[in-house]
Structures are given as structure tokens and as C-alpha cells.
Amino acid sequence: MKQKERQDTSVHNPLKKERDRSETSSQGRHAHIGGVKSSKSVPKAKADSSHETTSSSKNMEASESLTSTMNKMSLTGEAETSRDIKSRSARSKSNHKPEEWMLLDKESDILTQLNLAIVGHVDSGKSTLSGRLLHLLGRISQKQMHKFEKEAKLQGKGSFAYAWALDESAEERERGITMTVAVAYFNTKRHHVVLLDSPGHKDFVPNMIAGATQADAAILVVDASIGAFEAGFDNLKGQTREHARVLRGFGVEQVIVAVNKMDIVGYSKDRFDLIRQHVGSFLQSCRFKESSLTWVPLSAMENQNLVSAPSESRLSSWYQGPCLLDAVDSVNSPGRDVSKPLLMPICDVVRSNSHGQVSACGKLEAGAVRSGSKIMVMPSGEQGTVRSLERDSQGCTIARAGDNVAIALQGIDANQVMAGGVLCHPDYPVSVATHLELMVLVLEGATPILLGSQLEFHVHHAKEAATVVKLVAMLDPKTGEPTKKSPRCLTAKQSAMLEVSLHYPVCVETFSESRALGRVFLRSSGRTVAMGKVTRIIQDS
Ligand code: GTP
Ligand code: MG
């Protein structure tokens, strides 16, 4: 990877931190900080597919051309038309018979990957909690921790030492807030956890959303201290509710509510119970099931109840439940769809300088590949084979669902491989569509969505210009049942079914078919206005 030139196809990139780290690590300049390391394949949020090389630091709010080269290519030239591709994609995936090598052997079966988002109101202690956890699990060395402590103290930010492991940029450290999603790794007995430490500040909700699109489960951090919980839970100014709604909108079901800073309230059971009662009834009103919620009182600062039972008697006297690490271990991972046909949304493309060789990077969402496997690049429909595979910059023989890899391709025109496209099994191409039915939640502060509204549609690493062509129904947020058919407009906090028409086709699946390819969000004028899932792919006549 070191010799390869990285071609940045990203225009805006809310998960910039991941990318920056990925670039530095691929250039060998920067050792990973503890467990925090790059992931070119825990994807940056969205990329368009223009050929120009653009800096990831480019303002993500900048207005962008939404017509993508990739999508145009799928409709022109020698590539098959989307109509051909659509009809071919009708072949039933249930016919797919995995070969033996695709299935998990015992060894790789031991740990399942769990993408875990850490969300919650600003300053609730998400980064401190993440940093502390990584340190306790040996992912941050004593030496590195001393360095953070010293530097943080020098800047008068002593209390942020653990957060500094995650908040790496000068601006984040100076302001004492997280701005972009940081990625870190640790293991529990059952899971290889990919931790996504998200920003809580309201200005960075789009970044939090981009992180949440990856989440299989989440830790919702709540600050227990007097006044802070109330501010974070406030209907208008707090982020706790919005973050919970975002998780639910993306179909995240399992949430660990970490009631943090219990040290400040003297580890009071009454305080914990009160918070549990308020947050619990709110989460149930968003259709989270009580049985999918775990409540863990803790103190990141005083290391209580993180990786072992609390030593503090004021807590252990009334709390006998799991510590945070055990709660994470108990989360059910979504399972690896190794026996389904291959699906890998392309998050990055690496082209070699000299040989015209091209590698597609991303996370396998379904299926498996090895050298020599036949693959198809969508939406262009080009077919080729896998030349070789790399995981964590090292060659590997097989990649299966859940793995983040770079796949070197053979026999494929490099120009047809774009971030936002999808690698798939040639017999089971991903759906390519322009007309979709979505179930969405309109976010706080969003301008109303009307029939004819022009929006940016985002799905996995693709984005496309969209027009709202039908407002189907408003939904009851508690039951999900339609309450009003054909509403005239949708305003903040409403749930609804609507139909969008995309200007050019994108690779997409329904959420029930593939969570990763069916989670979407809609943006307008640089703001995320709604998020949700694809409920139906509508074939245009
Ligand atoms: P954003 O990412 O900006 O939303 O903030 P955050 O949720 O990551 O909070 P961060 O970890 O930056 O911590 C904010 C402040 O809370 C820091 O001063 C921490 O030292 C403090 N803090 C975090 N956890 C605890 C805790 O358990 N007890 C006490 N007393 N303070 C804590
Ligand atoms: Mg933070």
C-alpha cells in the first residue's frame, strides 16, 4: 500500500478523522495511537465520484455538483443500461449456494465484529469513557497516557487527558469537544469491537449521523450530574433525544445507556433511577424495546464499573448488574452474512501509479471473496476477477462479510471503479434504482419537506440529487402506523413514508435485504434534514 498513490475521490467527508489517519498510516508517518487507528474501510460518510482529487478538508457544507461521473457512466457508452442491470438483478438471492471456503472456519468464528457507536449530549464524557476503556484494555500504553496527561495539563485541560486519545486535532483539543468521529478497536470475549466515538455538539450532528450509519449497536452516554442531565435531555437544546432518534431511524435496536459521572452525584441510586425512568420512557416512545436496553451506572473519571465490578461501595451497595465491558459483550452482533452473495460498498479507490492497477476498499457486507473470485462492479456492470486481497495493509487469502479489505482488481477498467459503487457477485448484482420508497425521520431544525423538495440523497458511500415525488403518509412515532395519508408537508421530528426520484441511479437495497445498503439520509443546503431506511425499490415502468 505504501507505494500506491491514493486517489481521493471524496468531496465532503464528515468522517474525516478516519481518513486522515488512514492516509498518515499508509504513508508510514504515524504510529496508531493506542487502540485508535485508521480505518479506510470504516467508511467515511459519503463520497461523490468525480475524478478530481479533492482535499478531505474541503468544507463539507460547500455546495457540490450532485451529478456524478459514475452514475452518468452507467447510462452511457458500452456499459449496460440500468434497465438491463435491473432485470438481471431480479435473480433470486435465495438460489445462491455458498461454496465451502466461503463459510466461516472455527478460528475466524471466535470473534464477531460489532460496530458500536458512542453517542450522547455534548460533554457527557463519551471520549473520556472511550479513552479510559482503551487504556484499561491495554490499547493505550502507559507511556502514551502520560504524554496525553502532560500535554493536556500544559494546555489547562487536565480533565481531558483520556478524551485526547480520541480527540486528536488541535481544534478539538483546544475547544474540548469532539468534532469528527474517531474510530478505535478493542475486543471483548465475543466481539471484535469497532468503537465510533461521535461528537455530541449540535453543530456536528451530520458527523454523528455519518457514524451512526455504521452502528450495529450503541452506547448512549448520559451525564448524571445535576443540571447536566436535564440540559442534555432538554427537548429543544439537548442532544440526547435527537441522538436516540437517529439510532432508531437507522434501525439500531440494542442500546447500552451509560449513566456517567456518577461520582459527581455521590453514586446516588435515586439519581440513577430518576434518569432511568425519564430516559427509559422516552426510548420506549421511540420504539426501543425495554429488553434491548441495558442500564449501566458508572464513572469514566474514577474508573468505576467500566471493565470490572465497581470498587466504590456507594455504587456496589446497590448495583449488581454488568460492568460496561460485560454489557458490550452481551450485545448480539448482527451476524456475518457469509453465505449470501457478495456485497461490498466501495468507500475508497486506490490506483497504482505505474501499472494502472486498481484496488477497491470497503467493508464486505455480505458474502466472501478470495483471489481469482469473479466479481462485478456496479453500477457499471463491468466484470473482472480478484487479483489479491489486503487486510490492515497485509496480504490475506479470503475476506468474508464483516471484514474491511482492499481488493486489487484485474480485468476491469480502473475508471469504472468509484467510491459509491458496489462490488458484487456477477450472478447477483446489487439493485440499481432511481425511484425509492423511504421511511424517514425529519430531524430537529430541518426546513419542512414538501412535494417537489430537492434534496441530496445519501446511501452507503454514494450520493445523488433527489426530488420528493410523493408524501405517502405520516407515521405515529410510537407505533409506526400511518396516521395521516398524503400530508402536505413534513416538519421537524415527524416520521413519514415518502418517495424520492433520483436524478441518476444508485446501488441500493431495501433495509430488510441489507442494513448497510438500505440506510439513507437526506441533506439540504449543507444540513441533514432527515434519515431513515429504504422500504421499497420501485421499478419504473
Ligand atoms: P463531546 O465529544 O464534545 O460531545 O464531549 P464528550 O461527551 O466526548 O465529553 P468529554 O469526554 O470530552 O468530557 C467532557 C468533560 O467531562 C471532561 O472535562 C471530562 O473530564 C469530564 N468527565 C468525563 N467523564 C467524567 C466522569 O465520569 N466524572 C467526572 N467528574 N467528569 C467526567
Ligand atoms: Mg468527545
XYZ file of C-alpha atoms and ligand atoms in Angstrom:
574
model
C 0.000 0.000 0.000
C 2.898 2.297 0.691
C 3.886 2.549 -2.917
C 0.423 3.166 -4.108
C -0.862 6.571 -4.813
C -4.048 7.237 -3.026
C -6.615 8.914 -5.133
C -9.026 10.780 -3.001
C -12.422 10.688 -4.558
C -14.122 12.278 -1.656
C -15.720 15.671 -1.822
C -17.181 16.014 1.586
C -16.158 13.831 4.342
C -17.710 14.013 7.750
C -15.617 11.091 8.995
C -12.517 12.990 8.076
C -10.547 11.867 11.045
C -10.650 8.278 9.932
C -9.416 9.234 6.559
C -6.626 11.447 7.806
C -5.422 8.659 9.978
C -5.670 6.247 7.158
C -3.581 8.471 4.944
C -0.908 9.046 7.510
C -0.718 5.418 8.412
C -0.481 4.372 4.807
C 2.445 6.717 4.437
C 4.092 5.264 7.468
C 4.415 8.581 9.207
C 2.221 7.959 12.146
C 2.000 5.117 14.569
C -1.505 4.386 15.697
C -2.380 5.930 18.976
C -3.194 3.039 21.192
C -6.282 1.293 20.006
C -7.220 4.265 17.897
C -6.276 3.668 14.370
C -7.230 4.365 10.897
C -9.875 2.606 9.057
C -10.127 3.373 5.438
C -12.913 0.926 5.446
C -14.960 2.044 8.371
C -16.156 4.322 5.798
C -16.049 7.992 5.580
C -19.554 9.132 5.244
C -20.119 9.964 1.675
C -18.163 10.445 -1.449
C -19.157 11.520 -4.815
C -17.356 10.060 -7.689
C -15.876 12.877 -9.656
C -12.371 12.315 -10.884
C -10.933 15.447 -9.451
C -8.709 14.930 -6.488
C -10.136 16.918 -3.688
C -8.972 17.519 -0.190
C -10.941 15.911 2.554
C -10.540 19.129 4.462
C -12.719 20.878 1.954
C -15.677 22.372 3.692
C -18.298 19.711 3.919
C -21.010 22.311 3.789
C -19.817 23.568 0.428
C -22.280 23.298 -2.366
C -21.462 20.418 -4.608
C -22.328 19.210 -8.014
C -24.577 16.280 -7.492
C -24.318 14.735 -10.870
C -21.740 12.069 -10.541
C -19.497 10.785 -13.239
C -20.047 7.272 -12.035
C -23.753 7.463 -12.408
C -23.578 9.040 -15.821
C -21.238 6.308 -16.942
C -23.772 3.708 -16.064
C -26.146 5.134 -18.597
C -23.801 5.781 -21.458
C -21.137 4.151 -23.538
C -20.694 0.432 -23.715
C -21.750 -0.254 -20.184
C -25.068 -1.919 -19.745
C -28.024 0.316 -19.121
C -29.566 0.378 -15.700
C -32.642 -1.282 -17.165
C -30.571 -4.323 -18.158
C -28.966 -4.385 -14.770
C -32.303 -4.130 -13.029
C -33.817 -7.030 -14.872
C -30.776 -9.156 -14.196
C -30.850 -8.295 -10.527
C -34.252 -9.937 -10.357
C -32.495 -13.306 -9.991
C -33.352 -14.574 -6.558
C -30.632 -14.398 -3.961
C -32.131 -17.402 -2.222
C -30.758 -19.525 -5.087
C -27.231 -18.605 -4.059
C -25.287 -21.608 -2.804
C -22.116 -20.610 -0.948
C -19.006 -22.666 -1.633
C -17.322 -24.336 1.294
C -14.371 -21.938 1.529
C -16.762 -19.014 1.936
C -18.142 -20.302 5.213
C -16.533 -19.390 8.494
C -13.980 -21.745 9.907
C -13.778 -22.125 13.662
C -10.901 -19.726 14.030
C -12.478 -16.736 12.361
C -15.730 -17.594 14.060
C -14.418 -16.827 17.512
C -14.830 -13.053 17.424
C -17.640 -11.342 15.596
C -17.301 -7.747 14.524
C -19.522 -5.273 16.337
C -19.725 -1.671 15.171
C -20.530 0.268 18.323
C -21.378 3.977 18.179
C -20.855 6.097 21.294
C -23.380 8.910 21.248
C -24.904 11.415 23.675
C -25.118 15.097 24.579
C -22.019 17.281 24.377
C -19.617 16.858 27.316
C -21.393 13.796 28.709
C -17.982 12.070 28.712
C -18.061 9.918 25.553
C -14.425 10.465 24.611
C -13.228 10.227 28.192
C -15.129 6.966 28.542
C -13.700 5.646 25.263
C -10.139 6.702 26.165
C -10.412 5.199 29.622
C -11.760 1.932 28.224
C -8.940 1.696 25.679
C -6.364 2.415 28.355
C -7.800 -0.190 30.721
C -7.799 -2.742 27.919
C -4.164 -2.047 27.109
C -4.860 -0.333 23.803
C -3.215 2.852 25.010
C 0.151 2.354 26.659
C 1.139 3.864 29.966
C 3.694 5.972 28.141
C 1.165 7.382 25.712
C -1.226 8.092 28.563
C 1.443 10.007 30.448
C 2.046 12.056 27.334
C -1.645 12.906 26.999
C -1.833 13.835 30.662
C 1.202 16.096 30.441
C 0.089 17.824 27.270
C -3.492 18.252 28.433
C -2.310 19.763 31.714
C 0.001 22.163 29.897
C -2.949 23.455 27.916
C -5.019 23.814 31.073
C -7.213 20.892 30.000
C -6.107 18.300 32.530
C -9.556 16.708 32.769
C -9.495 15.912 29.040
C -6.428 13.651 29.123
C -8.389 10.484 28.296
C -10.503 12.297 25.703
C -7.276 13.337 23.937
C -6.740 9.777 22.831
C -9.800 10.228 20.637
C -9.855 13.984 20.078
C -6.674 14.260 18.075
C -6.963 17.522 16.185
C -5.654 20.793 17.622
C -9.083 22.404 17.328
C -10.836 19.542 19.097
C -8.323 19.676 21.920
C -8.442 23.428 22.250
C -12.224 23.541 22.266
C -12.512 20.422 24.387
C -15.111 18.915 22.066
C -15.203 16.104 19.558
C -15.915 17.270 16.019
C -15.410 14.211 13.826
C -15.992 10.537 14.509
C -12.934 8.743 15.896
C -12.514 5.020 15.370
C -10.892 2.696 17.866
C -10.752 -1.049 18.360
C -10.905 -3.390 21.292
C -12.011 -6.953 21.934
C -14.458 -8.464 24.353
C -14.802 -12.210 24.843
C -17.227 -12.476 21.944
C -16.686 -9.380 19.814
C -14.088 -7.505 17.889
C -15.493 -4.058 18.668
C -15.157 -1.128 16.273
C -15.822 1.848 18.505
C -17.148 5.008 16.833
C -16.720 7.931 19.234
C -19.177 10.524 17.930
C -19.416 14.254 18.551
C -22.176 15.445 20.869
C -22.132 19.117 19.931
C -25.210 20.095 17.952
C -23.136 21.671 15.171
C -21.720 18.246 14.343
C -24.908 16.221 14.163
C -24.204 15.323 10.497
C -20.926 13.710 11.571
C -22.688 11.859 14.342
C -25.218 10.626 11.789
C -22.471 9.518 9.428
C -21.004 7.474 12.296
C -24.409 6.101 13.248
C -24.951 4.732 9.728
C -22.306 2.139 10.635
C -23.705 1.182 14.003
C -24.897 -2.293 14.905
C -25.495 -1.152 18.480
C -24.767 1.935 20.564
C -23.727 3.274 23.922
C -25.840 6.312 24.789
C -23.870 8.296 27.351
C -25.873 10.391 29.789
C -24.292 12.840 32.236
C -25.793 12.151 35.679
C -24.743 15.426 37.287
C -27.392 17.859 38.463
C -28.387 20.247 35.709
C -26.285 18.493 33.056
C -28.657 15.561 32.619
C -31.573 17.970 32.429
C -29.783 20.136 29.825
C -28.825 17.132 27.718
C -32.327 15.730 27.876
C -33.983 19.076 27.106
C -36.368 18.760 24.212
C -35.017 21.759 22.343
C -31.381 22.210 23.310
C -30.326 18.731 24.381
C -28.852 16.155 22.016
C -29.789 13.013 23.975
C -33.199 12.676 22.336
C -32.012 13.541 18.846
C -29.205 11.001 19.007
C -31.595 8.302 20.232
C -33.990 9.102 17.377
C -31.163 8.917 14.854
C -30.182 5.465 16.131
C -33.744 4.239 15.930
C -34.213 5.738 12.482
C -31.266 3.659 11.270
C -32.743 0.530 12.789
C -30.323 0.257 15.737
C -32.141 -1.726 18.398
C -29.669 -2.533 21.142
C -28.574 0.367 23.298
C -26.483 0.465 26.441
C -27.353 3.581 28.413
C -24.175 4.544 30.277
C -25.152 6.876 33.100
C -21.784 8.585 33.524
C -20.275 10.980 36.077
C -21.952 9.099 38.924
C -19.043 10.329 41.086
C -20.473 13.856 40.938
C -23.805 12.714 42.386
C -22.211 10.564 45.098
C -23.184 7.357 43.251
C -26.790 8.024 44.221
C -29.236 5.238 43.376
C -32.103 7.751 43.446
C -30.432 9.864 40.793
C -29.756 6.820 38.627
C -33.359 5.614 38.999
C -34.736 9.026 38.094
C -32.594 9.193 34.941
C -33.517 5.633 34.027
C -37.182 6.453 34.403
C -37.032 9.596 32.227
C -34.723 8.263 29.514
C -36.440 4.864 29.594
C -39.893 6.194 28.897
C -38.505 8.408 26.131
C -36.686 5.495 24.499
C -39.823 3.381 24.662
C -41.744 6.189 22.986
C -39.209 5.860 20.128
C -39.998 2.108 19.889
C -36.886 0.808 21.627
C -37.790 -2.390 23.461
C -37.050 -2.425 27.179
C -35.483 -5.867 26.737
C -32.930 -4.416 24.256
C -31.774 -1.721 26.690
C -29.060 -2.144 29.324
C -28.571 0.455 32.047
C -25.079 0.884 33.483
C -24.194 3.478 36.157
C -20.507 4.382 36.006
C -17.794 6.983 36.332
C -15.296 7.209 33.500
C -13.196 9.619 35.524
C -12.951 7.463 38.644
C -12.881 4.183 36.719
C -15.979 2.708 38.291
C -17.865 -0.091 36.585
C -16.029 0.085 33.252
C -14.224 -3.234 32.859
C -14.906 -4.799 36.262
C -17.418 -4.568 39.091
C -17.235 -1.251 40.978
C -14.791 -0.948 43.864
C -16.701 2.067 45.172
C -19.020 0.838 47.946
C -21.523 3.640 47.340
C -22.158 2.005 43.953
C -21.597 -1.682 44.658
C -24.030 -1.457 47.612
C -26.979 -1.161 45.228
C -25.745 -2.122 41.745
C -25.048 -5.754 40.923
C -25.551 -5.649 37.154
C -22.902 -5.982 34.446
C -19.990 -3.582 34.089
C -19.812 -1.697 30.783
C -17.451 -4.189 29.121
C -19.706 -7.121 30.020
C -22.721 -5.188 28.769
C -20.937 -4.679 25.433
C -20.038 -8.359 25.362
C -23.704 -9.277 25.833
C -24.831 -7.285 22.792
C -25.822 -9.558 19.949
C -23.765 -8.858 16.867
C -25.718 -8.750 13.640
C -24.094 -11.921 12.388
C -21.987 -12.234 9.290
C -23.897 -12.900 6.125
C -21.126 -15.045 4.677
C -23.479 -17.349 2.847
C -25.239 -14.568 0.954
C -23.900 -13.299 -2.387
C -21.028 -10.804 -2.171
C -21.831 -7.150 -1.466
C -19.117 -4.595 -0.784
C -19.909 -0.868 -0.974
C -16.761 0.849 -2.231
C -15.602 3.540 0.150
C -12.234 4.264 -1.389
C -10.337 3.536 -4.570
C -6.558 3.183 -4.678
C -4.832 3.370 -8.050
C -1.225 2.446 -8.516
C 0.960 4.927 -10.331
C 2.579 2.688 -12.808
C 0.564 -0.405 -13.689
C -2.894 1.072 -13.929
C -3.840 -1.325 -11.165
C -6.872 -0.507 -9.121
C -7.975 -1.580 -5.651
C -11.407 -1.085 -4.146
C -11.535 -0.596 -0.369
C -14.507 -1.160 1.869
C -16.267 -3.475 4.267
C -17.809 -6.672 2.983
C -21.444 -6.519 3.975
C -22.268 -9.978 2.661
C -20.578 -12.970 1.086
C -16.915 -13.790 0.679
C -14.112 -13.404 -1.890
C -10.646 -14.803 -2.494
C -8.011 -14.389 -5.193
C -9.456 -15.444 -8.502
C -13.094 -14.854 -7.487
C -15.202 -13.357 -10.247
C -16.738 -10.040 -9.325
C -18.882 -7.341 -10.860
C -18.505 -3.611 -10.291
C -21.799 -1.771 -10.094
C -23.437 0.309 -11.341
C -21.309 -0.013 -14.477
C -21.761 -3.788 -14.641
C -18.084 -4.397 -15.571
C -16.827 -7.854 -14.685
C -13.382 -8.988 -13.648
C -11.540 -11.036 -11.071
C -9.913 -10.506 -7.704
C -6.140 -10.285 -8.111
C -5.273 -10.110 -4.407
C -6.590 -9.009 -1.031
C -5.194 -6.877 1.779
C -6.440 -6.535 5.328
C -4.780 -3.986 7.620
C -2.164 -3.465 4.870
C -1.229 -7.169 4.901
C -1.997 -9.712 2.257
C -4.726 -12.218 3.081
C -6.321 -15.109 1.237
C -10.022 -14.816 1.992
C -12.245 -11.924 3.007
C -15.698 -12.547 4.430
C -18.679 -10.440 5.481
C -17.613 -8.091 8.268
C -14.016 -7.774 7.060
C -12.539 -4.444 5.997
C -10.317 -5.011 2.991
C -8.638 -3.580 -0.071
C -9.389 -5.743 -3.105
C -6.978 -5.458 -6.041
C -8.962 -5.998 -9.232
C -7.976 -7.494 -12.524
C -9.553 -7.149 -15.944
C -11.533 -4.073 -15.037
C -11.265 -0.584 -16.447
C -9.964 1.430 -13.484
C -12.230 4.313 -14.410
C -15.290 2.190 -13.710
C -14.324 1.651 -10.085
C -15.642 4.506 -7.998
C -16.333 5.258 -4.370
C -20.095 4.978 -4.051
C -20.213 1.906 -6.290
C -20.604 -1.663 -5.073
C -18.640 -4.860 -5.738
C -20.905 -7.844 -6.050
C -21.273 -11.416 -7.267
C -21.725 -11.336 -11.066
C -24.841 -13.531 -10.842
C -26.418 -11.484 -8.086
C -25.852 -7.827 -8.858
C -26.989 -5.263 -6.342
C -30.187 -3.397 -7.230
C -29.706 -0.167 -9.113
C -32.594 2.231 -8.799
C -33.827 5.755 -9.238
C -37.202 5.527 -7.535
C -37.418 4.569 -3.878
C -39.856 4.493 -1.022
C -38.282 5.588 2.264
C -39.306 5.595 5.889
C -37.711 8.680 7.393
C -37.493 10.773 10.486
C -37.292 14.522 9.924
C -34.612 15.970 12.149
C -34.781 18.851 14.511
C -34.351 22.275 12.945
C -34.973 20.961 9.443
C -36.862 23.047 6.931
C -40.175 21.420 6.010
C -40.099 18.738 3.319
C -42.672 19.311 0.606
C -43.711 17.591 -2.563
C -41.051 18.590 -5.092
C -38.381 19.389 -2.488
C -34.896 18.974 -3.953
C -32.580 17.099 -1.612
C -29.258 15.294 -1.539
C -29.792 11.567 -1.110
C -27.033 9.620 0.682
C -26.724 5.848 0.869
C -23.560 3.952 1.921
C -20.803 5.896 0.103
C -22.965 7.199 -2.717
C -24.951 10.352 -3.039
C -27.279 11.662 -5.663
C -29.651 14.554 -6.270
C -33.227 13.615 -5.378
C -36.700 15.049 -5.734
C -39.508 14.209 -3.334
C -42.201 12.842 -5.640
C -44.755 11.604 -3.114
C -45.539 12.180 0.547
C -47.180 8.852 1.286
C -48.141 9.108 4.945
C -47.209 10.485 8.306
C -46.433 7.801 10.892
C -47.132 7.556 14.577
C -43.658 7.693 16.155
C -44.769 5.251 18.881
C -46.377 2.551 16.760
C -45.013 3.233 13.281
C -48.603 3.082 11.976
C -49.767 5.622 9.382
C -51.675 8.484 10.985
C -52.310 10.781 8.049
C -52.240 9.916 4.377
C -50.764 12.307 1.778
C -49.675 15.059 4.191
C -48.946 18.430 2.608
C -45.594 18.785 4.288
C -43.320 17.135 6.837
C -41.815 19.130 9.648
C -39.177 18.520 12.313
C -39.442 15.358 14.420
C -42.134 13.786 12.242
C -41.816 10.228 10.954
C -43.135 9.561 7.487
C -43.124 7.422 4.382
C -42.184 9.236 1.214
C -40.980 8.509 -2.286
C -37.947 10.048 -3.916
C -36.850 10.093 -7.510
C -33.079 10.205 -8.022
C -31.545 12.077 -10.926
C -29.177 9.200 -11.638
C -29.368 5.607 -10.434
C -27.561 4.421 -7.320
C -26.750 0.971 -5.947
C -29.196 0.321 -3.156
C -31.101 -2.443 -1.355
C -34.075 -2.378 0.962
C -33.149 -2.197 4.630
C -34.625 -5.640 5.206
C -32.337 -7.050 2.497
C -29.183 -5.255 3.652
C -28.917 -2.845 6.565
C -25.786 -1.230 5.197
C -27.197 -0.646 1.731
C -30.633 0.371 2.972
C -29.772 3.121 5.452
C -30.161 6.568 3.979
C -30.072 10.208 4.897
C -31.258 13.323 3.144
C -29.470 16.660 3.178
C -30.322 20.131 2.012
C -28.185 23.274 1.962
C -25.438 21.561 3.899
C -27.741 20.259 6.643
C -29.021 16.782 7.292
C -32.786 17.103 7.231
C -33.959 13.506 7.502
C -32.669 9.997 7.913
C -34.103 6.535 7.720
C -34.282 3.436 5.590
C -35.283 2.174 2.169
C -38.549 0.268 2.451
C -39.201 -0.388 -1.242
C -37.375 -0.177 -4.544
C -39.877 0.971 -7.093
C -39.235 -0.285 -10.614
C -40.049 2.437 -13.066
C -42.076 1.281 -15.990
P -18.151 15.842 23.015
O -17.433 14.809 22.264
O -17.655 17.206 22.732
O -19.632 15.726 22.869
O -17.850 15.561 24.590
P -17.665 14.148 25.267
O -19.002 13.546 25.541
O -16.716 13.324 24.490
O -17.054 14.535 26.688
P -15.515 14.504 27.095
O -15.058 13.103 27.202
O -14.773 15.417 26.224
O -15.616 15.039 28.576
C -16.168 16.283 28.914
C -15.768 16.624 30.330
O -16.409 15.742 31.245
C -14.279 16.496 30.600
O -13.862 17.576 31.391
C -14.156 15.213 31.369
O -13.085 15.196 32.243
C -15.451 15.207 32.147
N -15.855 13.837 32.534
C -15.995 12.773 31.719
N -16.357 11.680 32.422
C -16.445 12.059 33.710
C -16.771 11.387 34.940
O -17.066 10.184 34.993
N -16.760 12.138 36.072
C -16.445 13.451 36.073
N -16.452 14.083 37.247
N -16.118 14.111 34.945
C -16.127 13.443 33.783
Mg -15.969 13.583 22.635
